[in-house]
PDB file of C-alpha atoms in Angstrom:
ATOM      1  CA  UNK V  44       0.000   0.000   0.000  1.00  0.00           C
ATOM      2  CA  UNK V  45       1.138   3.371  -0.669  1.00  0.00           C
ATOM      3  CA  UNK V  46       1.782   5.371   2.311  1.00  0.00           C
ATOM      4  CA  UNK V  47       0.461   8.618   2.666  1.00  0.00           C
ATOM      5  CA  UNK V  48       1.438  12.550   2.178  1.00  0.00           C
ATOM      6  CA  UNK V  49       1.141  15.347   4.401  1.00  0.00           C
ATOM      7  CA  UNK V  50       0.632  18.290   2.688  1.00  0.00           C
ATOM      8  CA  UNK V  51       1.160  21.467   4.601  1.00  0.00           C
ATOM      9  CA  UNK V  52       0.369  24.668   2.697  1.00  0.00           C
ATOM     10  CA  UNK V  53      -0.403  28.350   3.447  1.00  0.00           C
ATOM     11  CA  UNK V  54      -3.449  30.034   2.164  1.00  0.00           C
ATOM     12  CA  UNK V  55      -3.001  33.299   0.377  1.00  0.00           C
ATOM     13  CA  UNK V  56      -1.675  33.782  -2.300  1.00  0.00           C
ATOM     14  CA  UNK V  57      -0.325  30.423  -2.159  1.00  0.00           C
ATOM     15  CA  UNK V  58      -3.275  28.270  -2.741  1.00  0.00           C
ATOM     16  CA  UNK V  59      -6.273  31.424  -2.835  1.00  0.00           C
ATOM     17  CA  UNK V  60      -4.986  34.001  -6.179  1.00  0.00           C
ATOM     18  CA  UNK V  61      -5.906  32.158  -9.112  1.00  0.00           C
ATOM     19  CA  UNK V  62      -9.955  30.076  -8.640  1.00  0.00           C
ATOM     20  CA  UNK V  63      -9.340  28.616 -12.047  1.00  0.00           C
ATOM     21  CA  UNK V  64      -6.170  26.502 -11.003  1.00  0.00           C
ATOM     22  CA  UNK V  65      -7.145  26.747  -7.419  1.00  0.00           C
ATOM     23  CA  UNK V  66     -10.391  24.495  -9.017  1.00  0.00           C
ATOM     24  CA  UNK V  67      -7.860  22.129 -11.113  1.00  0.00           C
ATOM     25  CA  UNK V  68      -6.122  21.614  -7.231  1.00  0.00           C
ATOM     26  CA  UNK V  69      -9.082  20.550  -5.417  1.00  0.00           C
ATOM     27  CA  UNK V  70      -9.977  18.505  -8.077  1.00  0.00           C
ATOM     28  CA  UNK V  71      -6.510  16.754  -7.744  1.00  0.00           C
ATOM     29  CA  UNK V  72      -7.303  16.371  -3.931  1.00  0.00           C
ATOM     30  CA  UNK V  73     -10.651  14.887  -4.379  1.00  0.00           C
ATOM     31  CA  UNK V  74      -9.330  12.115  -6.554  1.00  0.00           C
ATOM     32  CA  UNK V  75      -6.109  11.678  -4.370  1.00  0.00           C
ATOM     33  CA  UNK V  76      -7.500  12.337  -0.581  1.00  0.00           C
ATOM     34  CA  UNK V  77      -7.181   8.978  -0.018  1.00  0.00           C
ATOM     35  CA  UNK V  78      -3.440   9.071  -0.008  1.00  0.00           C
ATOM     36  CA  UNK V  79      -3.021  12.955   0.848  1.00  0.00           C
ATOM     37  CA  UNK V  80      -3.812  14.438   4.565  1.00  0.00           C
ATOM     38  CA  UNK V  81      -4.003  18.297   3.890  1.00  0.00           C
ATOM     39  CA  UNK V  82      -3.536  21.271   6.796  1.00  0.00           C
ATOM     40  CA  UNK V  83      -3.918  24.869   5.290  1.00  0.00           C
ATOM     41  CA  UNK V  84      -1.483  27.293   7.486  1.00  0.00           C
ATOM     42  CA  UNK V  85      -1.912  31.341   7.756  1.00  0.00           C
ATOM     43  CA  UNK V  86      -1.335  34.158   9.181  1.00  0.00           C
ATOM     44  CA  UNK V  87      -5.045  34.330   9.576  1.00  0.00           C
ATOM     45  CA  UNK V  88      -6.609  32.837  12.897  1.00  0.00           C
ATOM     46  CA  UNK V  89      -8.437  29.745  12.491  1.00  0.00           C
ATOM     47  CA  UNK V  90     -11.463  31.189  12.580  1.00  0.00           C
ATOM     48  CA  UNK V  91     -10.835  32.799   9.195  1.00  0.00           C
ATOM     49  CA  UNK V  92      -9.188  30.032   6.994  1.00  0.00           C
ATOM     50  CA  UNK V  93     -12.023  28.083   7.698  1.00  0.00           C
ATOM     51  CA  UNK V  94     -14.866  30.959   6.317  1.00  0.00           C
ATOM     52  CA  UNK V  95     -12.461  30.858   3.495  1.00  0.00           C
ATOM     53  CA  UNK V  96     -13.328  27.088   3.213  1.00  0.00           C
ATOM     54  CA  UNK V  97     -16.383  27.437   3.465  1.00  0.00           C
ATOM     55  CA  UNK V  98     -16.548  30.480   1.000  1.00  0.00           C
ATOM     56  CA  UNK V  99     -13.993  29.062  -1.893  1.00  0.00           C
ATOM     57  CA  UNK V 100     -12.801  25.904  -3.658  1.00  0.00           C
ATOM     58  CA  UNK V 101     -10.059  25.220  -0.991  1.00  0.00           C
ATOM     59  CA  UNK V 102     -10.797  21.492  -0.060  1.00  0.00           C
ATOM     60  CA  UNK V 103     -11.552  20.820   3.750  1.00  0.00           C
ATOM     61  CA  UNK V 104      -8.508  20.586   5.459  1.00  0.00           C
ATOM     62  CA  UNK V 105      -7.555  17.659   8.101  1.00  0.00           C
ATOM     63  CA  UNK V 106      -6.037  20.325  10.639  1.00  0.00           C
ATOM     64  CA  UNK V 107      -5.721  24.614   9.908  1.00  0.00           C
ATOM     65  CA  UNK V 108      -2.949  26.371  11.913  1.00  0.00           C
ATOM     66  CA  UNK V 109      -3.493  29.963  12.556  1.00  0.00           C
ATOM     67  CA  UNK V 110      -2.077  33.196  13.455  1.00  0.00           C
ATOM     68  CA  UNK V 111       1.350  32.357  11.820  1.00  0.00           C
ATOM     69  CA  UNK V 112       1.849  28.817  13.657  1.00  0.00           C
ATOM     70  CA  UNK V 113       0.248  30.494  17.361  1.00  0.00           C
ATOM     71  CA  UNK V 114      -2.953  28.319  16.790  1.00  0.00           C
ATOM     72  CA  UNK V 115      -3.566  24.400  15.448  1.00  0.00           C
ATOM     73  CA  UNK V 116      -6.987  23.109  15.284  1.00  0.00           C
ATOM     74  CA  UNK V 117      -8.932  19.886  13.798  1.00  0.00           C
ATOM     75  CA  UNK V 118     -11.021  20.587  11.072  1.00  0.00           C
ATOM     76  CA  UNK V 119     -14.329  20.381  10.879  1.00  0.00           C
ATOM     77  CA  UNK V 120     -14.732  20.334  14.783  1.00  0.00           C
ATOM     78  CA  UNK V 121     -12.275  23.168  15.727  1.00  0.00           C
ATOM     79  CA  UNK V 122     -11.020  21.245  18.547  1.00  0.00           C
ATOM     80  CA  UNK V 123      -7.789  22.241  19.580  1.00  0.00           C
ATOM     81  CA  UNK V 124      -4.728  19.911  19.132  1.00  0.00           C
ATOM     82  CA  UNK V 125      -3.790  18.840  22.501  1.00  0.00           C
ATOM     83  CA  UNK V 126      -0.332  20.005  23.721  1.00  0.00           C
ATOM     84  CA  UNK V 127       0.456  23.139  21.812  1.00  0.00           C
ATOM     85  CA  UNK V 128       2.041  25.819  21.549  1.00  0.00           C
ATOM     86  CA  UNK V 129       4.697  24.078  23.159  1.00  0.00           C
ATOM     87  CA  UNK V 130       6.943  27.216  23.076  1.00  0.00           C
ATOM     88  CA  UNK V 131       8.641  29.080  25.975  1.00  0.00           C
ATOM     89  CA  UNK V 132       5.720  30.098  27.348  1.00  0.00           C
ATOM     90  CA  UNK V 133       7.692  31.242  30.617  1.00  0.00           C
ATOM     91  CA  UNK V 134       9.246  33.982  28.826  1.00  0.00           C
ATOM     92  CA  UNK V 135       5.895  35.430  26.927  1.00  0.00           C
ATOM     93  CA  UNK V 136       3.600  38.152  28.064  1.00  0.00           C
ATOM     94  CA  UNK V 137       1.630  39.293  25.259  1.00  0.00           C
ATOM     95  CA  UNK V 138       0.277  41.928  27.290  1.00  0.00           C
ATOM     96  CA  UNK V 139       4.006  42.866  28.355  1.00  0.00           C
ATOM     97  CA  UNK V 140       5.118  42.705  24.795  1.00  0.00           C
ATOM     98  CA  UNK V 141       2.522  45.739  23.367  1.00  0.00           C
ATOM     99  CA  UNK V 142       3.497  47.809  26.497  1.00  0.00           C
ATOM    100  CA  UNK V 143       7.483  47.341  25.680  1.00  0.00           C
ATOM    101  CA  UNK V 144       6.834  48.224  21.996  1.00  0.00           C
ATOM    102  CA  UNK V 145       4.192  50.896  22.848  1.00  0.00           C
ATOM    103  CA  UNK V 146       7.599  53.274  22.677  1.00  0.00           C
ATOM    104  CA  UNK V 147       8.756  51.653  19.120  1.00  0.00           C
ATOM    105  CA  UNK V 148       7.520  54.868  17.242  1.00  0.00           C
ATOM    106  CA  UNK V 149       7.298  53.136  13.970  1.00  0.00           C
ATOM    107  CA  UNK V 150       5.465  50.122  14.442  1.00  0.00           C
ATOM    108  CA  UNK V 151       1.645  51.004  13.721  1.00  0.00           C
ATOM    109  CA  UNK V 152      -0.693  47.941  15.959  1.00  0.00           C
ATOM    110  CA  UNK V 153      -2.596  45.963  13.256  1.00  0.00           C
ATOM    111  CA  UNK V 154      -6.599  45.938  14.454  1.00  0.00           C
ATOM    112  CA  UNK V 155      -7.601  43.828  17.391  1.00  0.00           C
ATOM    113  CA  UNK V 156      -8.462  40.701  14.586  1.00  0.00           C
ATOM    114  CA  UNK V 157      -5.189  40.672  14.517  1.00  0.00           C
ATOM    115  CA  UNK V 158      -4.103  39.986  17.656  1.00  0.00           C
ATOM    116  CA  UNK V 159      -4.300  37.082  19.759  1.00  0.00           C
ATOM    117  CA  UNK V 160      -2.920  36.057  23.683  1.00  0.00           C
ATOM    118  CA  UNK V 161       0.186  34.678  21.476  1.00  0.00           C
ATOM    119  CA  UNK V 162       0.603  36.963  18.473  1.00  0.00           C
ATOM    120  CA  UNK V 163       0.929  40.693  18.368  1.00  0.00           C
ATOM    121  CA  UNK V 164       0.984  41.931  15.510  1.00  0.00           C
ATOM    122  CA  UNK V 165       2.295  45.760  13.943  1.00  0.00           C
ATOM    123  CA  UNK V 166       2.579  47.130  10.820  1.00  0.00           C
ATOM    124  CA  UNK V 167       6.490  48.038  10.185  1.00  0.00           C
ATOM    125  CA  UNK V 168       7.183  49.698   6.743  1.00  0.00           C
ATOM    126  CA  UNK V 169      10.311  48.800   4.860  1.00  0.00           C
ATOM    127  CA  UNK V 170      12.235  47.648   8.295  1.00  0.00           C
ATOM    128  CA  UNK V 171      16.055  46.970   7.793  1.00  0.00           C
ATOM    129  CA  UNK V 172      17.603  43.799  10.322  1.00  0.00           C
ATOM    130  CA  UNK V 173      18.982  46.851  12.566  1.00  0.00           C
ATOM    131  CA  UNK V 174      15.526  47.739  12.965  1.00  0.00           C
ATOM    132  CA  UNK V 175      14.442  44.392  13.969  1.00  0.00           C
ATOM    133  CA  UNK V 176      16.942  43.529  15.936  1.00  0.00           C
ATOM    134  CA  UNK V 177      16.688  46.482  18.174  1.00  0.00           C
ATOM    135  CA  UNK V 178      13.002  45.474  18.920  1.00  0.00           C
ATOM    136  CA  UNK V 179      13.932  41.926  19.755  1.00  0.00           C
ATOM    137  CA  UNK V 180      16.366  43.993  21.678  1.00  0.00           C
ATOM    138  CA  UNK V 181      14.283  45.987  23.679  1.00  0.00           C
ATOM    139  CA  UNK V 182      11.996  43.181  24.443  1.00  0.00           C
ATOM    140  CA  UNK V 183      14.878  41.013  25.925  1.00  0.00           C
ATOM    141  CA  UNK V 184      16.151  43.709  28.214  1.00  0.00           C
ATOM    142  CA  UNK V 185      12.709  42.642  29.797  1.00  0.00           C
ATOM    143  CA  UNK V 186      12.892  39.186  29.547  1.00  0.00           C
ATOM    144  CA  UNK V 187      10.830  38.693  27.038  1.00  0.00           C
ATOM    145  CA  UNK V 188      12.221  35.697  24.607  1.00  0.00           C
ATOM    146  CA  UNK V 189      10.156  36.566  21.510  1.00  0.00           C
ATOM    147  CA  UNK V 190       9.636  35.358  18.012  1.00  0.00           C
ATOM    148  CA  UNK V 191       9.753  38.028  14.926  1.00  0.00           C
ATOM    149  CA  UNK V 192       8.447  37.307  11.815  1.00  0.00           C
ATOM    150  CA  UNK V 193       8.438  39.963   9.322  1.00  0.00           C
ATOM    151  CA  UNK V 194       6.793  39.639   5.395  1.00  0.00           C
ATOM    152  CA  UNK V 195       6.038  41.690   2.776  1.00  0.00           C
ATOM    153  CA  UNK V 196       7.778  44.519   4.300  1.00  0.00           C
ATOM    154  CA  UNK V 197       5.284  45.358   6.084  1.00  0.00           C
ATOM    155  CA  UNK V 198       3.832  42.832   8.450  1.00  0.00           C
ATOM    156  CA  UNK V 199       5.335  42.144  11.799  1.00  0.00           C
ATOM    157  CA  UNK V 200       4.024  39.197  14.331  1.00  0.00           C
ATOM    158  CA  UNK V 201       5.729  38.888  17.487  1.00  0.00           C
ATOM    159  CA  UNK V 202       5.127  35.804  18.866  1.00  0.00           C
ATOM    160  CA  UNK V 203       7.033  33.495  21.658  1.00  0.00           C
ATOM    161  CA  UNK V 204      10.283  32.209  21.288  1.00  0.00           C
ATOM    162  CA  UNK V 205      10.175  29.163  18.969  1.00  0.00           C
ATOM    163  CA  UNK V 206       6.289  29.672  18.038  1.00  0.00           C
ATOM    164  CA  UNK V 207       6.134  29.908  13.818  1.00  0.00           C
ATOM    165  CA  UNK V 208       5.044  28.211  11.044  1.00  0.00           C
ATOM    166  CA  UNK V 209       7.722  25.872  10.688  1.00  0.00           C
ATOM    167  CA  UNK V 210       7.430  24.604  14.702  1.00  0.00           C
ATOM    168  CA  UNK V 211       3.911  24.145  13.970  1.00  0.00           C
ATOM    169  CA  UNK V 212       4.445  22.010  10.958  1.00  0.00           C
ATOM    170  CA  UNK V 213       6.722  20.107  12.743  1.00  0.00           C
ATOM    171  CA  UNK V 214       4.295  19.343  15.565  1.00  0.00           C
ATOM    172  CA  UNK V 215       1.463  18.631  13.543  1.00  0.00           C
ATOM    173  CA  UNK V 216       3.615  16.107  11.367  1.00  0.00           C
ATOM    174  CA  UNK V 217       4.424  14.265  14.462  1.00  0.00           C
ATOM    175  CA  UNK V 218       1.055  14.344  15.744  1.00  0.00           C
ATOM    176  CA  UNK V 219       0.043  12.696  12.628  1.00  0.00           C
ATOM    177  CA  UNK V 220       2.541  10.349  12.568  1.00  0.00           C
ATOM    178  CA  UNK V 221       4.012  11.231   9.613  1.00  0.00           C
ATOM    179  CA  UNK V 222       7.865  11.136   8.869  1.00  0.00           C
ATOM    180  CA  UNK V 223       9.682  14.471   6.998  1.00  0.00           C
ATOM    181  CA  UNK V 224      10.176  12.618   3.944  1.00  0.00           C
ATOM    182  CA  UNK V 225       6.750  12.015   3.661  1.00  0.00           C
ATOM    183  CA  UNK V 226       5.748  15.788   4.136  1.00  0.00           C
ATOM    184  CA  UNK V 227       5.552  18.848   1.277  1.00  0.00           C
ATOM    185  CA  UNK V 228       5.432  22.451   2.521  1.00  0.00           C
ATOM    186  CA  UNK V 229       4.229  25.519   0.294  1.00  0.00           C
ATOM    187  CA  UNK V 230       4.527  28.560   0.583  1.00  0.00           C
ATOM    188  CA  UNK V 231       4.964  32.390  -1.261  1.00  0.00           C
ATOM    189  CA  UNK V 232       5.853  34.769   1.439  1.00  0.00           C
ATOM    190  CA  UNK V 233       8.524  35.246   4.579  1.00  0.00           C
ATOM    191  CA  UNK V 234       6.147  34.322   7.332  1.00  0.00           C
ATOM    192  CA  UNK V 235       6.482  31.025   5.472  1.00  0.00           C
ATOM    193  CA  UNK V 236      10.039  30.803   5.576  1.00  0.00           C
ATOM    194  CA  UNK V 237      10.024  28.883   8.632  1.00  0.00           C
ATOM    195  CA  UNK V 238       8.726  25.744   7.035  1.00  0.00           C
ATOM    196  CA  UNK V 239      11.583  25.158   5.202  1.00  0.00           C
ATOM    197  CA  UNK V 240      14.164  24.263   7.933  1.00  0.00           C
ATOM    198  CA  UNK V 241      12.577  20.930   9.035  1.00  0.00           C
ATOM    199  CA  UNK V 242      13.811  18.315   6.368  1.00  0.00           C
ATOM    200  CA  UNK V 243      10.326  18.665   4.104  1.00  0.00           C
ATOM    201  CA  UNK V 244      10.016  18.859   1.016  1.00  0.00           C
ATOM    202  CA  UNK V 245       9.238  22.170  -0.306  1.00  0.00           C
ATOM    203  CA  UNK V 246       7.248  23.836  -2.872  1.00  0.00           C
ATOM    204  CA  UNK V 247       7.658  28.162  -3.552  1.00  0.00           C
ATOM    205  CA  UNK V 248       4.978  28.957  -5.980  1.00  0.00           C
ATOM    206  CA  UNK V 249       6.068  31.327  -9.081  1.00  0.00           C
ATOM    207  CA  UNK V 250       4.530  34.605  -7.483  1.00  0.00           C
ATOM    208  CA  UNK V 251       6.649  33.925  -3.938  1.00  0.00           C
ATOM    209  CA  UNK V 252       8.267  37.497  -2.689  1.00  0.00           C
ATOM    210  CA  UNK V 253      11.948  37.637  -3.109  1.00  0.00           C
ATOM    211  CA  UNK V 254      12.715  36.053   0.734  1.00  0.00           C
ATOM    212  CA  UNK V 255      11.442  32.669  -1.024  1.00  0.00           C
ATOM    213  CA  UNK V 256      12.926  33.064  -4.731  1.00  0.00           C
ATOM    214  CA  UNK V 257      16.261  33.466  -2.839  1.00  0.00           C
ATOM    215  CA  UNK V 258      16.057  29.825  -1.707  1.00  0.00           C
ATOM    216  CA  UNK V 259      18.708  27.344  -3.331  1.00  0.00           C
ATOM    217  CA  UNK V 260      18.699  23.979  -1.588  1.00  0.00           C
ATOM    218  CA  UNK V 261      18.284  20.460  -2.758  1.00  0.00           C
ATOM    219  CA  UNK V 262      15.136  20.316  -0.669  1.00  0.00           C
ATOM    220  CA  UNK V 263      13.573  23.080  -2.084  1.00  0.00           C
ATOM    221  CA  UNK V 264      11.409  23.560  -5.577  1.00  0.00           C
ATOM    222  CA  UNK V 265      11.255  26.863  -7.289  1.00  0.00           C
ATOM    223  CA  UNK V 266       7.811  26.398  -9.333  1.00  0.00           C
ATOM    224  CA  UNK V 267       7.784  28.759 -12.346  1.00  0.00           C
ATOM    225  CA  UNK V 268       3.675  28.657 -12.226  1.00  0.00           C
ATOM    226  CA  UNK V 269       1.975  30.792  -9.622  1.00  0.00           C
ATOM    227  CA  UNK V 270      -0.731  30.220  -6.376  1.00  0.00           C
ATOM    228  CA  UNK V 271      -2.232  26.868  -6.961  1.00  0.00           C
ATOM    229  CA  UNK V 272      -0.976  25.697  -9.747  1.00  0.00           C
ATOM    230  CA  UNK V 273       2.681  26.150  -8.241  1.00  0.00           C
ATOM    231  CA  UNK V 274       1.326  24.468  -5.650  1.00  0.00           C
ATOM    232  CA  UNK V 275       0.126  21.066  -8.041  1.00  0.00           C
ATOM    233  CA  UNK V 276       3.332  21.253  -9.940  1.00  0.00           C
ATOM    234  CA  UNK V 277       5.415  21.075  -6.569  1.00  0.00           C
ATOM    235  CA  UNK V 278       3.933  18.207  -5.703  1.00  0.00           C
ATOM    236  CA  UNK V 279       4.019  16.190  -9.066  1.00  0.00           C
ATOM    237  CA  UNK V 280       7.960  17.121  -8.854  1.00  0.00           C
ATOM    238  CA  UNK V 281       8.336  15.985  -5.352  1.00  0.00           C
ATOM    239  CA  UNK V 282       6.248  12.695  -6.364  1.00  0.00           C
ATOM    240  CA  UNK V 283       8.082  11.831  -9.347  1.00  0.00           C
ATOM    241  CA  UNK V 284      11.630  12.180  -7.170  1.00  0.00           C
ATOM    242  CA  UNK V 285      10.093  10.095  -4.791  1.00  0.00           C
ATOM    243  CA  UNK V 286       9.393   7.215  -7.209  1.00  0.00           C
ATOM    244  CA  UNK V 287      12.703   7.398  -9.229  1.00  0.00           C
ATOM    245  CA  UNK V 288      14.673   7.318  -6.037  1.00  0.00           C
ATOM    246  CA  UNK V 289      12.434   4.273  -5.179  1.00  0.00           C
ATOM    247  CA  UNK V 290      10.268   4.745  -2.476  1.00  0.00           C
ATOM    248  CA  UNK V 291       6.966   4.283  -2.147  1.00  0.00           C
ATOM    249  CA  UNK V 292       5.107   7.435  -3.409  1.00  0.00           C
ATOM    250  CA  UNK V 293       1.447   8.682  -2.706  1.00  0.00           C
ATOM    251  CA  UNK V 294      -0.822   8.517  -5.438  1.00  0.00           C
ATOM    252  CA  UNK V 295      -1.249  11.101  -8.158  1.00  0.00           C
ATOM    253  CA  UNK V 296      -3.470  10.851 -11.018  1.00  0.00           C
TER     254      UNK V 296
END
């Protein structure tokens, strides 16, 4: 028997951009779900990915993680996943956190959908590393061990140390059961970047923003075709190494 695939991919602009392709994708799924366990991960809360899936073609998901890795539920029940975040939790005070950066002049607070007890999240225009790394600065003078991701140039989450994306792909392939090999990440954007340094297989659709293009690694496919149909051709590569390196692939048809 074939053994399955876990395919983790964000939402916007990744597998949302393009409902034409986005309807050749779920058609792929349907015939394949057998052998394929989805989980669609944002920067949206849960919440929100799922009134996409309601409101879209995105097929329903086994398991949506939220608010840039912060949140991991079962889909359709919305129960959480038992045991995360699993982060440093000791060193987090979201509360703490807004009142540290409340004398960042530049960072603008995104609206209170936003924000969450384990993301806070600003809007930073066109920050440089120095920038970046003086806020992770000022919030460990307080003892506060934090997570920055920054995208677009534009969007900043803060979230606790070792809470992202890629963490919560990790813990949700585990969870599962399934082994990296057997897992494919997508993404487009920086707040995806994270996914990448786990040993999965990844997948950066045409249309990803430079922070993805610049990825070079063996484990890593640069699709020239953009949102979902990056998304289908990334896994057709990564299932065609699979079965000329000889291991048992999922089925594609």
């Amino acid at each position: 028997m074939n053994r399955q695939t876990l395919l983790i991919s964000d939402v916007d602009y990744t597998l949302l951009g393009d409902d034409e392709k986005l309807a050749e994708f779920a058609n792929w799924y349907g015939r394949n779900k057998p052998h394929v366990r989805l989980v669609l991960t944002s920067g949206r809360f849960p919440d929100s990915i799922i009134e996409s899936v309601e409101t879209t073609l995105l097929p329903e998901p086994d398991v949506v993680v939220g608010g840039v890795g912060s949140e991991i539920c079962f889909f359709p029940s919305r129960d959480v996943v038992p045991g995360w975040p699993v982060c440093q939790l000791e060193h987090w005070d979201g509360d703490r956190v807004r009142s540290i950066l409340a004398g960042f002049a530049r960072l603008e607070p995104q609206d209170d959908e936003f924000q969450s007890d384990y993301k806070v999240s600003y809007f930073l225009r066109d920050a440089d590393p120095a920038e970046l790394e003086q806020i992770r600065a000022m919030l460990l003078e307080q003892s506060i061990r934090a997570e920055l991701v920054y995208s677009s140039q534009r969007d900043l989450d803060v979230l606790p140390h070792g809470c992202n994306k890629g963490t919560a792909a990790e813990y949700v392939a585990h969870y599962l059961g399934f082994e990296p090999c057997d897992v494919i990440v997508c993404g487009d954007s920086a707040n995806d970047f994270a996914m990448f340094d786990y040993g999965f297989a990844g997948v950066v659709v045409g249309n990803a923003h430079p922070e993805l293009k610049a990825l070079d690694t063996p484990l890593v496919y640069q699709s020239p075709h953009e949102c979902a149909k990056g998304v289908l051709d990334g896994i057709e590569y990564w299932l065609r190494r699979r079965a000329a390196e000889g291991m048992p692939e999922s089925k594609a048809s």
